[in-house]
């Protein structure tokens, strides 16, 4: 991995890495981000692989301005007022996701809402304008370690998992952005940051409350649980055959998948079988996971049977999400 000082050439290089599906770490005023093209599910899967995240949490997309944000999220009047007041800056908004925006379902973990941010940092702004893409970016560190605020932190944490580190000095704020959820009746702060509830109260006449998950894995109350997408149909894991009205979410070769009571899966209508990755590629499978679960989650199917997926690398995150879907 190379750390590259920001220059017009470096920005062009970073933009072309993003366009071709690679990972670029870039500075924002909060922390360094680990960015990928949010329209490209396979590129986004690399983020989870690089961070060693055991599960798929939804990611924030980064755009240069409000008009770019409006391509991917639905803004009502309240959201527009807030965006005008705080963007660019350390505030992320959770809004309804636009269906025609083309954002990978892996970015939003299958949710109908999306987290959007317009960073103020000069290098981030220049990169987002140069590449012209929405960039999905969590903090650029191994999961469970401190968020990076210098290019060296990124290099130490991620080593060769990122194609380029665009250097832009130390981050001014050093703490992740405030996350404000605007999808409910009342705006709620889901993650505290440099923008605080009083900043809204001094400008607007609506109340803003904190609803902060202390720890997403062990929430204090169910209300603090991050909402997860789950199919309406039951999910059956490690299927070795397919029942009467079940749909099949396949992985790898279908050669040995039969139907209960006789027959072969390959003779079924295509609408009943989707393959996460025919070649058994876990990046491709991660990129397809939420979109394919949703596509199979139809009333004519009694359940979604899922073939065994190896529990290594990105397979751990895929299996984590599937086992949650199987419980609900
Ligand atoms: O300062 C920041 O926000 C940094 C820099 C790089 O921009 N990014 C960052 O991203 O902290 P990340 O992926 O580490 O944090 C994303 C947070 C997670 O806590 C996730 O649960 C929440 O945003 N989130 C994303 N989409 C959401 C959604 N649709 N609903 C609720 N929470 C969401
Ligand atoms: Mg983080």
Coordinates of C-alpha atoms and ligand atoms in Angstrom, one line a residue, residues 31 51 53 138-141 143-148 176 191, ligand 2:
X31 CA -11.9 10.3 10.7
X51 CA -12.1 -4.4 8.0
X53 CA -16.2 -7.1 10.0
X138 CA -16.8 3.4 7.2
X139 CA -13.8 4.4 9.3
X140 CA -10.6 3.0 7.8
X141 CA -9.6 0.6 10.5
X143 CA -13.2 -3.7 13.1
X144 CA -13.2 -3.2 16.9
X145 CA -10.0 -1.0 16.9
X146 CA -9.7 2.8 17.2
X147 CA -10.8 5.0 14.3
X148 CA -7.9 6.4 12.3
X176 CA -17.2 10.0 13.8
X191 CA -24.7 8.3 17.3
Ligands
LIG2 MG1 -16.0 2.8 12.7

